[in-house]
CSV table of C-alpha atoms and ligand atoms in Angstrom, one decimal:
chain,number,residue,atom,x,y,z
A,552,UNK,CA,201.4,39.9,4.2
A,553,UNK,CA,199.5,39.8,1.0
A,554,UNK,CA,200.7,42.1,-2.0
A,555,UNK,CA,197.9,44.1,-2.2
A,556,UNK,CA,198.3,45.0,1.8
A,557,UNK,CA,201.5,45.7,1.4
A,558,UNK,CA,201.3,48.0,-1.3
A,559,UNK,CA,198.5,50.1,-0.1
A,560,UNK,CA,200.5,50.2,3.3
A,561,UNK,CA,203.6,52.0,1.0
A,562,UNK,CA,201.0,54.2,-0.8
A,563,UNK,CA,199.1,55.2,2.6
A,564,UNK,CA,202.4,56.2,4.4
A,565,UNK,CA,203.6,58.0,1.2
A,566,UNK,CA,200.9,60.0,0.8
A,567,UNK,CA,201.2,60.5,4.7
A,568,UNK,CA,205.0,61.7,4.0
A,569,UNK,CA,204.5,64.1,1.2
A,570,UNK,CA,201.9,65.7,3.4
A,571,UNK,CA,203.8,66.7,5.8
A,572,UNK,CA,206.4,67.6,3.5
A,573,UNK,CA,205.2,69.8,1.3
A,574,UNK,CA,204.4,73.6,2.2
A,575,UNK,CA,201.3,73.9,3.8
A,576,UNK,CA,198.2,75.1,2.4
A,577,UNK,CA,197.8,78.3,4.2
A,578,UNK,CA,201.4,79.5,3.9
A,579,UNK,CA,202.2,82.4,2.0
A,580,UNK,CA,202.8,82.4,-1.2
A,581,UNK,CA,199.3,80.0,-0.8
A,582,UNK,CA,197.9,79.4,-4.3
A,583,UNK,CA,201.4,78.0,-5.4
A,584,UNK,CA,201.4,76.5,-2.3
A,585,UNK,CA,198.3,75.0,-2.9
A,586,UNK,CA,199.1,74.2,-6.5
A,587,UNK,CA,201.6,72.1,-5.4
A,588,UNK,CA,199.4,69.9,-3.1
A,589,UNK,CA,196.8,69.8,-5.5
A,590,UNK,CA,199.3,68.4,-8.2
A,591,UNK,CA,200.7,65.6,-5.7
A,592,UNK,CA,198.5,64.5,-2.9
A,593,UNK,CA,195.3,62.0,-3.5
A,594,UNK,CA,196.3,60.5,-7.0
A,595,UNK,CA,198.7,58.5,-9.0
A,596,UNK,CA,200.0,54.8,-7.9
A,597,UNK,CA,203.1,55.8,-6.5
A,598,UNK,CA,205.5,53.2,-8.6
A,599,UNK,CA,208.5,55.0,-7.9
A,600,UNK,CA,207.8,54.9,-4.2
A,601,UNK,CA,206.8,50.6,-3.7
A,602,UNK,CA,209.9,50.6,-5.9
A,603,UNK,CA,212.1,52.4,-3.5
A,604,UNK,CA,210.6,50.8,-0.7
A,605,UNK,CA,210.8,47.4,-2.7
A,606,UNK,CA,214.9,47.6,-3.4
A,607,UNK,CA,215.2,48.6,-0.2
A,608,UNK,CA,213.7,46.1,1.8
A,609,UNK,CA,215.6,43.7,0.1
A,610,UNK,CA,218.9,45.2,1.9
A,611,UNK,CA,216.7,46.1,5.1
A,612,UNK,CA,216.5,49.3,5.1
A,613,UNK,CA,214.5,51.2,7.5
A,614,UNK,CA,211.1,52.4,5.8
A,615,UNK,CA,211.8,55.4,8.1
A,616,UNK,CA,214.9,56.4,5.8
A,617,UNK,CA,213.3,55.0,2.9
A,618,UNK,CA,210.4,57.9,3.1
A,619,UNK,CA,212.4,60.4,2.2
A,620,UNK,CA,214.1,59.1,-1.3
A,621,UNK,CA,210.5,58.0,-2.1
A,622,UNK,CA,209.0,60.8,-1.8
A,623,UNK,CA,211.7,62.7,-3.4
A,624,UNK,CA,211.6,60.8,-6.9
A,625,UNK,CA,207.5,61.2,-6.8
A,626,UNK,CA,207.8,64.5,-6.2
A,627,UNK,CA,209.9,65.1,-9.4
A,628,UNK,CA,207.6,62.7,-11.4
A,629,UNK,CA,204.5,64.8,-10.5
A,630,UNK,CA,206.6,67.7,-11.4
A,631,UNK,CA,207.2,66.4,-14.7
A,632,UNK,CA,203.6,65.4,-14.9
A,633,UNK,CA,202.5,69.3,-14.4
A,634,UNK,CA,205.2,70.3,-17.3
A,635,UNK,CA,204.3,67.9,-19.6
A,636,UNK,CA,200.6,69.0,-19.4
A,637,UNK,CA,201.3,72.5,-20.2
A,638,UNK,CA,200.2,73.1,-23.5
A,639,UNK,CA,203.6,74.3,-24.6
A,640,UNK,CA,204.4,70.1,-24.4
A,641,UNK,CA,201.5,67.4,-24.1
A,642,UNK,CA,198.8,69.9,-23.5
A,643,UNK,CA,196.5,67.9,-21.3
A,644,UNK,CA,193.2,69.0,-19.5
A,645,UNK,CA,193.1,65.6,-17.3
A,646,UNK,CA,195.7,63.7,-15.1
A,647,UNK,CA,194.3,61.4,-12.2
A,648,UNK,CA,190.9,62.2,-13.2
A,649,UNK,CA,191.4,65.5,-12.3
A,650,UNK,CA,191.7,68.5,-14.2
A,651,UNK,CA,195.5,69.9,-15.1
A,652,UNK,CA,197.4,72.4,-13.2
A,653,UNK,CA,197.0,74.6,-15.8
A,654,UNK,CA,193.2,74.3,-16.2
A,655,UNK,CA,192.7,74.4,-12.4
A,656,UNK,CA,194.9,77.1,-11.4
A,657,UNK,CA,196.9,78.9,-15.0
A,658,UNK,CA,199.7,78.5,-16.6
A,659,UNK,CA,202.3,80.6,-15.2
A,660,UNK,CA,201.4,78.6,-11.7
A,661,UNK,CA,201.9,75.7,-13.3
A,662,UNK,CA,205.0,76.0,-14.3
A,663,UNK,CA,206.0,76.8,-11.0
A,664,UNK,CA,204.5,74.3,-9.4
A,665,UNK,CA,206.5,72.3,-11.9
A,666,UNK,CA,210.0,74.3,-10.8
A,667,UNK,CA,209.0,74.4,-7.2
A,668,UNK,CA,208.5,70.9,-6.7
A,669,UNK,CA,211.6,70.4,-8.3
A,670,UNK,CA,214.0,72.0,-5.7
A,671,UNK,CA,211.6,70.2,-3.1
A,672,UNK,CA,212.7,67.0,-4.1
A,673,UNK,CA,216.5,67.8,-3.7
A,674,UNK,CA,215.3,69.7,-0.2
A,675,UNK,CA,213.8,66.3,0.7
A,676,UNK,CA,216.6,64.1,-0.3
A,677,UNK,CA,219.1,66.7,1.4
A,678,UNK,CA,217.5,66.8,4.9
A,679,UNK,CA,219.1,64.6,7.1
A,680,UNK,CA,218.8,60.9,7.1
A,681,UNK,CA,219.9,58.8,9.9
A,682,UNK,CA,221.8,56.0,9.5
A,683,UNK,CA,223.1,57.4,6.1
A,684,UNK,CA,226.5,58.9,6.0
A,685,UNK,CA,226.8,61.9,4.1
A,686,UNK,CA,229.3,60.4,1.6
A,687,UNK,CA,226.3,58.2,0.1
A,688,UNK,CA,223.8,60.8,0.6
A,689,UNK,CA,225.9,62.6,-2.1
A,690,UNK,CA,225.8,59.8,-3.9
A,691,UNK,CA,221.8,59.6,-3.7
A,692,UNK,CA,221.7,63.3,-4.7
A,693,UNK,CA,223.6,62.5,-7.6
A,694,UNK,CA,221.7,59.8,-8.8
A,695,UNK,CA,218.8,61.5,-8.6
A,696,UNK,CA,219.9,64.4,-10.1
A,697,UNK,CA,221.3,62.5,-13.2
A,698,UNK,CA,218.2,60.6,-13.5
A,699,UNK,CA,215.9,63.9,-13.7
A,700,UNK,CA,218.7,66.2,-16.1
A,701,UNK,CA,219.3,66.2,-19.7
A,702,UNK,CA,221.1,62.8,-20.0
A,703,UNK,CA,217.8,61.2,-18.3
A,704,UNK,CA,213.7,62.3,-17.5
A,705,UNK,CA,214.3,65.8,-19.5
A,706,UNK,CA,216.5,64.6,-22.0
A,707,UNK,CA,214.0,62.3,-22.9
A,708,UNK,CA,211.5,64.6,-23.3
A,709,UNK,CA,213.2,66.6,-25.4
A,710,UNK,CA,213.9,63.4,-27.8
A,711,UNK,CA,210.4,62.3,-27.9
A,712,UNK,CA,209.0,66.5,-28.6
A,713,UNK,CA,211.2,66.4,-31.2
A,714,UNK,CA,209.8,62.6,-32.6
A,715,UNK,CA,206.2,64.1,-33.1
A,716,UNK,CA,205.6,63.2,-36.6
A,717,UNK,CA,208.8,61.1,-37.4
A,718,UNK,CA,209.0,57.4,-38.2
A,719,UNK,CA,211.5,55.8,-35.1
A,720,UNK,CA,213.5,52.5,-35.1
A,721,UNK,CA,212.7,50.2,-32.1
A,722,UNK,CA,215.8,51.2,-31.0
A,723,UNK,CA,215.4,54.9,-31.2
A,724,UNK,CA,212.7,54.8,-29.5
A,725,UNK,CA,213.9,52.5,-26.8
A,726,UNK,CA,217.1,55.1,-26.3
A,727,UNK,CA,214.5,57.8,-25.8
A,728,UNK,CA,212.1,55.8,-22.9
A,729,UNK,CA,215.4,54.3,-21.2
A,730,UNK,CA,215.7,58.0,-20.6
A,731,UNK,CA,212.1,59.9,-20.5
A,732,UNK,CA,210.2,56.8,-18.0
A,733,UNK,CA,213.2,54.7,-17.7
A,734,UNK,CA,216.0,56.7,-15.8
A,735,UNK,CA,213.4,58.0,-12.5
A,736,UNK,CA,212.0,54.4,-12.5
A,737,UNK,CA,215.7,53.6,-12.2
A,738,UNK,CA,216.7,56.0,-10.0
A,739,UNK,CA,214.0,55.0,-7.2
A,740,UNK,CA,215.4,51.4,-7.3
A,741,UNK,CA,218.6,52.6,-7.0
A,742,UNK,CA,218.2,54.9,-4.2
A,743,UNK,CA,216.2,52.5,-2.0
A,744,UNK,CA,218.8,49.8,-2.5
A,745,UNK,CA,221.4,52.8,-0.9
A,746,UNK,CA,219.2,53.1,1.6
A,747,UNK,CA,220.7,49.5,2.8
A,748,UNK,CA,223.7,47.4,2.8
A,749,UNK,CA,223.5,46.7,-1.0
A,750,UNK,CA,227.2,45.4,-2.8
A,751,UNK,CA,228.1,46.5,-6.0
A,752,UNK,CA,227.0,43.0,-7.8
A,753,UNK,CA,223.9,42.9,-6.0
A,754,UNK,CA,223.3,47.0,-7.2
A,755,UNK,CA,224.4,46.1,-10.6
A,756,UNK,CA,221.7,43.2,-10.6
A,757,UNK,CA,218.9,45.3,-9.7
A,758,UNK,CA,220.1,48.2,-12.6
A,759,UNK,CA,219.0,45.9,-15.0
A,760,UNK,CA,216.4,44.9,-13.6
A,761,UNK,CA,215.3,48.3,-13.8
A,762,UNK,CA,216.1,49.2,-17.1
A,763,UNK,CA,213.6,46.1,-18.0
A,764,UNK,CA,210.9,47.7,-15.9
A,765,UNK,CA,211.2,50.9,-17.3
A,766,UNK,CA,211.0,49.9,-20.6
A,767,UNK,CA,208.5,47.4,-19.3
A,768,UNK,CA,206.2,50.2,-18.0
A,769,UNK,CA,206.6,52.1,-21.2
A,770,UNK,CA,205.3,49.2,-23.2
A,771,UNK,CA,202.1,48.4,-21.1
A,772,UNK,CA,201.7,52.2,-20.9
A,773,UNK,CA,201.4,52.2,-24.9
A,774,UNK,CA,199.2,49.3,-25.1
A,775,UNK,CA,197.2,50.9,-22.2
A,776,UNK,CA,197.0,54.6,-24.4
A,777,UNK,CA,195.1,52.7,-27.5
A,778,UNK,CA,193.3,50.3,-25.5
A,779,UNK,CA,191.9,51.4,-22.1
A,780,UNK,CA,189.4,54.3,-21.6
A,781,UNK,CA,190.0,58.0,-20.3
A,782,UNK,CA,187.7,57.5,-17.2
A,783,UNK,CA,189.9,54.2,-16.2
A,784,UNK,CA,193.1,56.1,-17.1
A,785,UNK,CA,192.1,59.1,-15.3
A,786,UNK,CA,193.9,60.9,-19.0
A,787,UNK,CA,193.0,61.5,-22.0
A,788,UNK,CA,193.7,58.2,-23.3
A,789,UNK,CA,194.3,58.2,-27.7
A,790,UNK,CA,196.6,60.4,-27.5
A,791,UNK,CA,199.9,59.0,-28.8
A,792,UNK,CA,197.6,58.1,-32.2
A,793,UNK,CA,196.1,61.9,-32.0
A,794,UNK,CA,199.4,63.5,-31.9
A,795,UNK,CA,201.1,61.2,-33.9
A,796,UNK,CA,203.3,60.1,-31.5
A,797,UNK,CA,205.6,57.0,-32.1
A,798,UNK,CA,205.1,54.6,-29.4
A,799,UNK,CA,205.8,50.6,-29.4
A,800,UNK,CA,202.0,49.6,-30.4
A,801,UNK,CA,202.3,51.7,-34.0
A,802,UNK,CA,205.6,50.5,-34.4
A,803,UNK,CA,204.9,47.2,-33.7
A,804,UNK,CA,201.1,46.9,-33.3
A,805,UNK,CA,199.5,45.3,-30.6
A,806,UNK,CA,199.9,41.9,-30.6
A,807,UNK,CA,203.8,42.8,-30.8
A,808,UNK,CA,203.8,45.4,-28.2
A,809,UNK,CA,202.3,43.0,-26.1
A,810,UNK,CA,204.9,40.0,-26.8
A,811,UNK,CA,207.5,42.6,-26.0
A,812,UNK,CA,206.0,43.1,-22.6
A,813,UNK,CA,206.0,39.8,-22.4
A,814,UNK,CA,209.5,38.9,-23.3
A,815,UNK,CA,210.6,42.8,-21.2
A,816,UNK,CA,208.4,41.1,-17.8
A,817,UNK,CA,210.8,37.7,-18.2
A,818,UNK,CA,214.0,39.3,-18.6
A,819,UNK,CA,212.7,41.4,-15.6
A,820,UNK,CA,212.1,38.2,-13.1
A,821,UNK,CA,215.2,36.7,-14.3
A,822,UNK,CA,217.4,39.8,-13.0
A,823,UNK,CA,216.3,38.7,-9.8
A,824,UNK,CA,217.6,35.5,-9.5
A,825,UNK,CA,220.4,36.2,-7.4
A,826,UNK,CA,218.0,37.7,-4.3
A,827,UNK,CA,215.8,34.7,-4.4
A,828,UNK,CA,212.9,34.4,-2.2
A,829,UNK,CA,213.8,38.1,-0.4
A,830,UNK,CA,212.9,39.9,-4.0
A,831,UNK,CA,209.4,38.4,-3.3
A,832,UNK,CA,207.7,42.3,-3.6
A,833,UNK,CA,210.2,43.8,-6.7
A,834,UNK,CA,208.7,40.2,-8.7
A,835,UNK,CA,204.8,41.3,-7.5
A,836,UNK,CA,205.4,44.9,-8.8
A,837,UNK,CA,207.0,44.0,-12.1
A,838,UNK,CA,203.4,41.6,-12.6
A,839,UNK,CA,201.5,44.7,-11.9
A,840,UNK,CA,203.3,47.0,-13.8
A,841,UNK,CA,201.7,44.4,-16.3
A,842,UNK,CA,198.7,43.8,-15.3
A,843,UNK,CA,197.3,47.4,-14.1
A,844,UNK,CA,194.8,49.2,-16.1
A,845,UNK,CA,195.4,52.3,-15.3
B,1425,GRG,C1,208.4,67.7,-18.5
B,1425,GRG,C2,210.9,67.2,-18.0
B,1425,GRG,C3,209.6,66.7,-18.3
B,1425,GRG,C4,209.4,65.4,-18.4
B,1425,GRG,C5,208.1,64.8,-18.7
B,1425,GRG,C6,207.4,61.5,-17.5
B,1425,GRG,C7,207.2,62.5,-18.6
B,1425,GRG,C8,208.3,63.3,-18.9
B,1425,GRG,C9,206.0,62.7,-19.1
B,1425,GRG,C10,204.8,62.0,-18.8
B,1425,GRG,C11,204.1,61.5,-20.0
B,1425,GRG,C12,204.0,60.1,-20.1
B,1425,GRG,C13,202.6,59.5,-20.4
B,1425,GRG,C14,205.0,59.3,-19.9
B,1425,GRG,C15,204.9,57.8,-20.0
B,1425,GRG,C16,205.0,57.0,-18.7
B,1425,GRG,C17,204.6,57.7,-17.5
B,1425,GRG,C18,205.7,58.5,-16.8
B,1425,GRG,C19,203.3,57.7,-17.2
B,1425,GRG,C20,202.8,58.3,-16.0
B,1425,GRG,O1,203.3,57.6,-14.8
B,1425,GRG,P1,202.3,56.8,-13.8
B,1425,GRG,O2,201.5,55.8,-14.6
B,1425,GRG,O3,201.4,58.0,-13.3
B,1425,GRG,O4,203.2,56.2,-12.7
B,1425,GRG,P2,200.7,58.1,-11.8
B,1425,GRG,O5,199.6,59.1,-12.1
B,1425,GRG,O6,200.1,56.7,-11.4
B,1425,GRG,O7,201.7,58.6,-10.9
């Protein structure tokens, strides 16, 4: 099967999964109800899911299984999507060509959306999955937990509000994405490789293969910010320069940032050496988290 069948076969049945899972439209309390659909269905690429899906095929996991740590890790990305909008953070009016939470509903929903979908995630994850035993279905809930808290996704956040205006090292700045985009990228390789029979050489492989794509997406979505458009992005792209943000292109500039993605995309292939051939779909989505323009 070609990669671009594959991956809109993942992206069909995860938008088919967070459907169902999410409160439907008409139940009561309906507009956050609503909110929450209108935050997370019909937009995004879902990464984190062809990820999961990805590390876990590689240990043959059932996609069955699979759906539900997918969906749980996009779920807390679009939640952090809807916080970070607010104006209180990034203050955004656009996100998958769409208007904001905030704008389309108000604030106050917003940040329950945010909160709501949250707690969803951790429902999803905790639901029962066959074929797991409950001693590594702690184990997921963990993961993902760490990956979303103040040592990972919010942590991170809280770094980079507090970098607005200040002049960061390479390395600062690397500390701060391992955590912000880095640890939930992480975390959906991670919990589709538990999904299978993975050994603890073959899981310590794939973490750093991870930590080189999440850096890796960080890069490209730097270079992507000062060179691609806001109707291609589907956000308001110019930001980072607006707001004085630092990212890897002012650091570094452009022709740096993108021999970094470069060298980053390398290490990334070379982590997966010891799967081989069977890695065939984590080595097509590290190319397009290269290649993508939006
Ligand atoms: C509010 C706790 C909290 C955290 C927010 C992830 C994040 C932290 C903020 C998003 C801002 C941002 C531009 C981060 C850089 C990388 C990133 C996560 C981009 C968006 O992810 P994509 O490209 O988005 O996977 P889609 O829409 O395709 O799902």
């Amino acid at each position: 099967m070609s990669f671009p069948i594959w991956m809109s076969g993942i992206q069909q049945r995860t938008e088919s999964a967070l459907e169902a899972a999410l409160p439907a439209p008409g139940l009561a309390p309906a507009r956050l109800h609503q909110a929450m659909r209108y935050s997370v269905l019909g937009g995004g690429k879902r990464v984190r899911p062809l990820l999961c899906h990805a590390a876990g095929s590689l240990f043959e996991a059932d996609s069955s299984v699979l759906d539900a740590p997918s969906i749980a890790v996009e779920l807390i990305h679009a939640y952090s999507l809807v916080h970070d909008d607010l104006p209180c953070m990034d203050d955004d009016v656009l996100r998958r060509g769409k208007p904001t939470c905030h704008v389309e509903y108000d604030e106050a929903t917003a940040l329950l959306v945010g909160d709501a979908l949250q707690t969803h995630a951790f429902q999803v994850l905790s639901s029962r999955l066959p074929g797991i035993a409950a001693a590594r279905q702690l184990d997921m809930l963990h993961l993902l937990a760490v990956a979303s808290g103040s040592r990972g996704m919010a942590g991170g956040q809280a770094i980079d509000l507090a970098a607005v205006g200040e002049q960061l090292t390479i390395s600062e700045l690397e500390f701060m994405h391992i955590r912000k985009t880095g640890a939930l990228i992480r975390a959906a390789v991670l919990l589709g490789a538990h999904c299978g029979e993975a050994a603890p050489d073959a899981l310590e492989s794939l973490g750093h293969f991870a930590n080189r794509i999440g850096l890796l997406f960080q890069v490209v979505d730097d270079i992507l910010d000062a060179e691609a458009s806001t109707a291609t992005l589907g956000k308001t792209a110019g930001k980072d320069a607006a707001q004085n943000k630092p990212t890897y292109v002012n650091i570094l500039g452009v022709s740096e940032a993108k021999a970094m993605a470069g060298k980053l995309r390398q290490e990334a292939h070379d982590a997966l050496a010891p799967f081989g051939q069977s890695a065939l779909r984590l080595h097509e989505l590290t190319d397009f988290i290269v290649e993508r323009n939006f």
